[in-house]
């Protein structure tokens, strides 16, 4: 039987879909500020790969890291009020890298926890969230891809000085219409904050940030981003 062009395009589409399932992920490569990005992996807890966490009770939901000893990772000094830039990639840090598969659309959320808690107990507060931008018709992930993997987050001033974990997270919603199939892509950065003026954000346990059935986690993308409710606690904004 002779194969037509459309046979081949169907095969190519299937292969692309399989590759997407196997590898279409993301992880954090760099952290820095507008003055420049630090070398790859510096100040970032060791990553166990670019695949997602799906189980909200999985301890890996903290940092996707098996290197949870705080001493394994250097601590980035930062003045409160600074915009910290985090940068994700899919396969590598070339300009050709797509950051995350275009299919993996969803919100970006950033949390902090005191380093001494190591993320356990009621330790997490949210400092940033971006879901769907109605004006631009883009998800946060689309905007991060447009920015070649970068997202800028202001470190609050109304917190205590000290050492923290910064936890940027992408949630990919492409399968989230099915229970337990939202994909969580967290990473952890270690920070030392000075110049803060004090404050006491309400803190949450990692396993209480989200519920598997809340509308921002169990979500059918066909309903459109405009109706999307970003999951988790409110952003700390004293
Ligand atoms: Cu993926």
Tab-separated table of C-alpha atoms and ligand atoms in Angstrom:
chain	number	residue	atom	x	y	z
A	1	UNK	CA	0.000	0.000	0.000
A	2	UNK	CA	1.267	3.430	-0.881
A	3	UNK	CA	1.343	5.876	1.944
A	4	UNK	CA	-0.042	9.311	1.380
A	5	UNK	CA	1.266	12.475	2.886
A	6	UNK	CA	-1.665	12.535	5.250
A	7	UNK	CA	-0.771	9.038	6.566
A	8	UNK	CA	2.621	10.372	7.475
A	9	UNK	CA	1.231	13.483	9.084
A	10	UNK	CA	-1.074	11.349	11.213
A	11	UNK	CA	1.910	9.230	12.296
A	12	UNK	CA	3.940	12.356	13.028
A	13	UNK	CA	1.079	13.787	15.050
A	14	UNK	CA	0.839	10.559	17.065
A	15	UNK	CA	4.584	10.519	17.694
A	16	UNK	CA	4.432	14.155	18.778
A	17	UNK	CA	1.603	13.335	21.169
A	18	UNK	CA	3.577	10.443	22.691
A	19	UNK	CA	6.675	12.593	23.075
A	20	UNK	CA	4.530	15.194	24.721
A	21	UNK	CA	3.264	12.685	27.258
A	22	UNK	CA	6.772	11.424	27.972
A	23	UNK	CA	8.775	14.619	28.035
A	24	UNK	CA	6.674	17.750	27.755
A	25	UNK	CA	7.609	19.130	31.130
A	26	UNK	CA	9.565	21.945	32.712
A	27	UNK	CA	11.941	22.793	35.528
A	28	UNK	CA	13.599	25.832	37.017
A	29	UNK	CA	17.038	26.569	35.566
A	30	UNK	CA	17.985	30.009	36.830
A	31	UNK	CA	17.235	32.637	39.442
A	32	UNK	CA	18.412	36.228	39.504
A	33	UNK	CA	17.355	39.854	39.320
A	34	UNK	CA	17.283	42.557	36.642
A	35	UNK	CA	21.038	42.887	37.260
A	36	UNK	CA	21.539	39.395	35.857
A	37	UNK	CA	20.812	35.723	36.251
A	38	UNK	CA	23.019	33.484	38.393
A	39	UNK	CA	24.711	30.368	37.011
A	40	UNK	CA	22.488	27.398	36.298
A	41	UNK	CA	21.147	25.619	39.414
A	42	UNK	CA	22.807	28.098	41.798
A	43	UNK	CA	20.491	28.789	44.776
A	44	UNK	CA	17.984	26.179	43.454
A	45	UNK	CA	17.400	22.907	45.293
A	46	UNK	CA	18.539	19.899	43.220
A	47	UNK	CA	15.838	18.970	40.739
A	48	UNK	CA	14.792	15.373	40.230
A	49	UNK	CA	13.804	15.988	36.622
A	50	UNK	CA	11.279	17.999	34.726
A	51	UNK	CA	8.212	15.781	35.293
A	52	UNK	CA	5.118	16.803	37.243
A	53	UNK	CA	3.693	15.927	40.641
A	54	UNK	CA	-0.003	15.002	40.587
A	55	UNK	CA	-0.695	13.720	44.109
A	56	UNK	CA	-1.361	16.560	46.557
A	57	UNK	CA	-0.153	14.337	49.413
A	58	UNK	CA	3.164	13.567	47.715
A	59	UNK	CA	6.043	15.004	49.821
A	60	UNK	CA	7.709	15.887	46.500
A	61	UNK	CA	5.014	18.540	46.058
A	62	UNK	CA	7.244	20.673	48.285
A	63	UNK	CA	10.162	21.127	45.909
A	64	UNK	CA	10.314	18.208	43.416
A	65	UNK	CA	13.683	17.569	45.043
A	66	UNK	CA	15.431	14.712	46.797
A	67	UNK	CA	18.002	17.228	48.061
A	68	UNK	CA	15.940	18.771	50.828
A	69	UNK	CA	18.820	19.393	53.247
A	70	UNK	CA	19.035	23.214	53.223
A	71	UNK	CA	22.839	22.981	53.496
A	72	UNK	CA	23.041	21.372	50.051
A	73	UNK	CA	21.984	24.588	48.336
A	74	UNK	CA	23.509	28.050	48.539
A	75	UNK	CA	21.379	30.936	49.763
A	76	UNK	CA	20.782	33.966	47.544
A	77	UNK	CA	20.924	37.319	49.343
A	78	UNK	CA	18.061	39.623	48.403
A	79	UNK	CA	16.728	42.935	49.685
A	80	UNK	CA	12.990	42.973	50.446
A	81	UNK	CA	11.060	44.723	47.680
A	82	UNK	CA	13.405	43.426	44.978
A	83	UNK	CA	11.950	41.781	41.891
A	84	UNK	CA	13.404	38.287	41.805
A	85	UNK	CA	13.389	36.658	38.371
A	86	UNK	CA	12.947	32.909	37.995
A	87	UNK	CA	13.524	31.136	34.680
A	88	UNK	CA	12.089	27.772	33.613
A	89	UNK	CA	13.135	25.596	30.682
A	90	UNK	CA	11.952	22.411	29.067
A	91	UNK	CA	15.099	20.701	27.698
A	92	UNK	CA	17.862	23.322	27.741
A	93	UNK	CA	18.507	27.024	28.020
A	94	UNK	CA	18.864	27.799	24.317
A	95	UNK	CA	16.668	30.376	22.608
A	96	UNK	CA	15.075	27.487	20.699
A	97	UNK	CA	13.833	25.844	23.890
A	98	UNK	CA	10.060	26.157	24.230
A	99	UNK	CA	10.193	26.500	28.085
A	100	UNK	CA	7.177	24.206	28.489
A	101	UNK	CA	4.958	22.526	25.928
A	102	UNK	CA	2.362	24.950	24.530
A	103	UNK	CA	-0.232	22.331	25.526
A	104	UNK	CA	0.707	22.780	29.184
A	105	UNK	CA	-1.323	25.877	29.919
A	106	UNK	CA	-2.157	27.106	33.382
A	107	UNK	CA	-1.392	29.478	36.240
A	108	UNK	CA	1.877	30.477	37.898
A	109	UNK	CA	1.997	30.768	41.664
A	110	UNK	CA	4.850	31.707	43.978
A	111	UNK	CA	5.067	30.897	47.678
A	112	UNK	CA	7.542	31.532	50.475
A	113	UNK	CA	8.259	29.591	53.685
A	114	UNK	CA	10.821	30.235	56.434
A	115	UNK	CA	13.876	28.115	55.647
A	116	UNK	CA	13.984	26.791	59.225
A	117	UNK	CA	10.583	25.118	58.625
A	118	UNK	CA	11.956	23.382	55.547
A	119	UNK	CA	8.414	23.685	54.195
A	120	UNK	CA	6.862	21.485	56.897
A	121	UNK	CA	3.915	22.490	59.083
A	122	UNK	CA	2.040	25.745	58.573
A	123	UNK	CA	4.875	27.516	56.810
A	124	UNK	CA	3.746	28.642	53.340
A	125	UNK	CA	2.321	31.956	52.193
A	126	UNK	CA	1.562	33.011	48.638
A	127	UNK	CA	3.305	36.108	47.268
A	128	UNK	CA	2.276	35.978	43.606
A	129	UNK	CA	-0.300	34.505	41.284
A	130	UNK	CA	-1.195	34.878	37.641
A	131	UNK	CA	-3.878	32.804	35.976
A	132	UNK	CA	-5.500	33.762	32.694
A	133	UNK	CA	-5.014	37.208	31.194
A	134	UNK	CA	-8.326	38.004	29.519
A	135	UNK	CA	-7.043	41.048	27.590
A	136	UNK	CA	-4.220	39.089	26.016
A	137	UNK	CA	-6.126	35.795	25.881
A	138	UNK	CA	-3.071	34.109	27.392
A	139	UNK	CA	-2.405	31.858	30.353
A	140	UNK	CA	0.497	32.626	32.652
A	141	UNK	CA	2.410	29.781	31.008
A	142	UNK	CA	1.910	31.418	27.581
A	143	UNK	CA	3.317	34.680	28.930
A	144	UNK	CA	6.267	32.894	30.564
A	145	UNK	CA	6.977	31.176	27.230
A	146	UNK	CA	6.818	34.549	25.477
A	147	UNK	CA	9.372	35.803	28.037
A	148	UNK	CA	11.724	32.885	27.264
A	149	UNK	CA	10.989	31.219	30.599
A	150	UNK	CA	11.200	34.242	32.858
A	151	UNK	CA	8.794	35.426	35.536
A	152	UNK	CA	9.442	38.376	37.835
A	153	UNK	CA	8.193	38.304	41.433
A	154	UNK	CA	8.502	41.021	44.053
A	155	UNK	CA	9.740	39.899	47.461
A	156	UNK	CA	7.358	41.466	49.995
A	157	UNK	CA	8.685	44.115	52.385
A	158	UNK	CA	6.219	43.330	55.167
A	159	UNK	CA	7.813	40.073	56.291
A	160	UNK	CA	10.563	39.257	58.781
A	161	UNK	CA	14.177	39.386	57.740
A	162	UNK	CA	15.715	35.950	57.504
A	163	UNK	CA	16.141	32.902	55.349
A	164	UNK	CA	13.335	31.563	53.211
A	165	UNK	CA	12.399	29.008	50.618
A	166	UNK	CA	10.923	30.634	47.512
A	167	UNK	CA	8.674	28.173	45.701
A	168	UNK	CA	7.654	29.115	42.153
A	169	UNK	CA	5.092	26.708	40.747
A	170	UNK	CA	3.392	26.159	37.417
A	171	UNK	CA	0.155	24.165	37.313
A	172	UNK	CA	-0.573	22.623	33.898
A	173	UNK	CA	-4.279	22.132	33.313
A	174	UNK	CA	-4.386	20.207	30.016
A	175	UNK	CA	-5.711	17.062	31.759
A	176	UNK	CA	-7.207	18.781	34.796
A	177	UNK	CA	-10.782	18.040	33.794
A	178	UNK	CA	-10.055	14.590	35.296
A	179	UNK	CA	-9.705	14.290	39.072
A	180	UNK	CA	-6.059	14.061	40.147
A	181	UNK	CA	-4.664	15.009	36.728
A	182	UNK	CA	-3.669	18.625	37.266
A	183	UNK	CA	0.137	18.705	36.921
A	184	UNK	CA	2.215	20.556	39.505
A	185	UNK	CA	5.686	21.807	38.586
A	186	UNK	CA	7.168	23.325	41.769
A	187	UNK	CA	10.801	24.215	42.409
A	188	UNK	CA	12.563	25.671	45.450
A	189	UNK	CA	15.024	28.551	45.680
A	190	UNK	CA	16.845	29.484	48.885
A	191	UNK	CA	16.827	33.187	49.814
A	192	UNK	CA	18.150	35.365	52.616
A	193	UNK	CA	16.018	38.488	52.961
A	194	UNK	CA	17.269	41.745	54.477
A	195	UNK	CA	15.665	45.175	54.607
A	196	UNK	CA	12.187	43.859	55.411
A	197	UNK	CA	10.000	45.839	57.793
A	198	UNK	CA	8.253	42.970	59.576
A	199	UNK	CA	4.895	41.287	59.245
A	200	UNK	CA	3.149	38.024	59.927
A	201	UNK	CA	1.532	36.443	56.889
A	202	UNK	CA	-0.961	33.677	57.521
A	203	UNK	CA	0.816	30.442	56.704
A	204	UNK	CA	-0.518	27.177	55.351
A	205	UNK	CA	0.615	23.579	55.313
A	206	UNK	CA	1.695	22.344	51.867
A	207	UNK	CA	-0.964	19.621	51.860
A	208	UNK	CA	-3.632	22.216	52.648
A	209	UNK	CA	-2.760	24.694	49.893
A	210	UNK	CA	-5.044	22.997	47.398
A	211	UNK	CA	-7.985	20.652	47.370
A	212	UNK	CA	-8.228	18.119	44.525
A	213	UNK	CA	-11.777	19.236	43.752
A	214	UNK	CA	-11.477	23.023	44.008
A	215	UNK	CA	-12.333	24.804	40.753
A	216	UNK	CA	-8.739	25.863	39.974
A	217	UNK	CA	-7.459	22.272	40.244
A	218	UNK	CA	-10.345	20.261	38.791
A	219	UNK	CA	-10.865	22.395	35.713
A	220	UNK	CA	-11.949	21.796	32.147
A	221	UNK	CA	-9.959	24.106	29.877
A	222	UNK	CA	-12.772	23.954	27.356
A	223	UNK	CA	-14.676	26.274	29.695
A	224	UNK	CA	-12.166	28.984	28.829
A	225	UNK	CA	-9.642	30.832	30.928
A	226	UNK	CA	-11.865	33.820	31.675
A	227	UNK	CA	-13.800	31.759	34.229
A	228	UNK	CA	-10.670	30.377	35.860
A	229	UNK	CA	-10.278	30.784	39.630
A	230	UNK	CA	-6.648	30.610	40.740
A	231	UNK	CA	-6.297	27.929	43.445
A	232	UNK	CA	-4.733	28.215	46.869
A	233	UNK	CA	-4.793	30.867	49.568
A	234	UNK	CA	-4.970	34.589	48.800
A	235	UNK	CA	-1.770	36.470	47.967
A	236	UNK	CA	-0.249	38.048	51.067
A	237	UNK	CA	-0.740	41.775	50.535
A	238	UNK	CA	-0.709	43.646	53.856
B	1	LIG	CU1	4.606	17.569	30.685
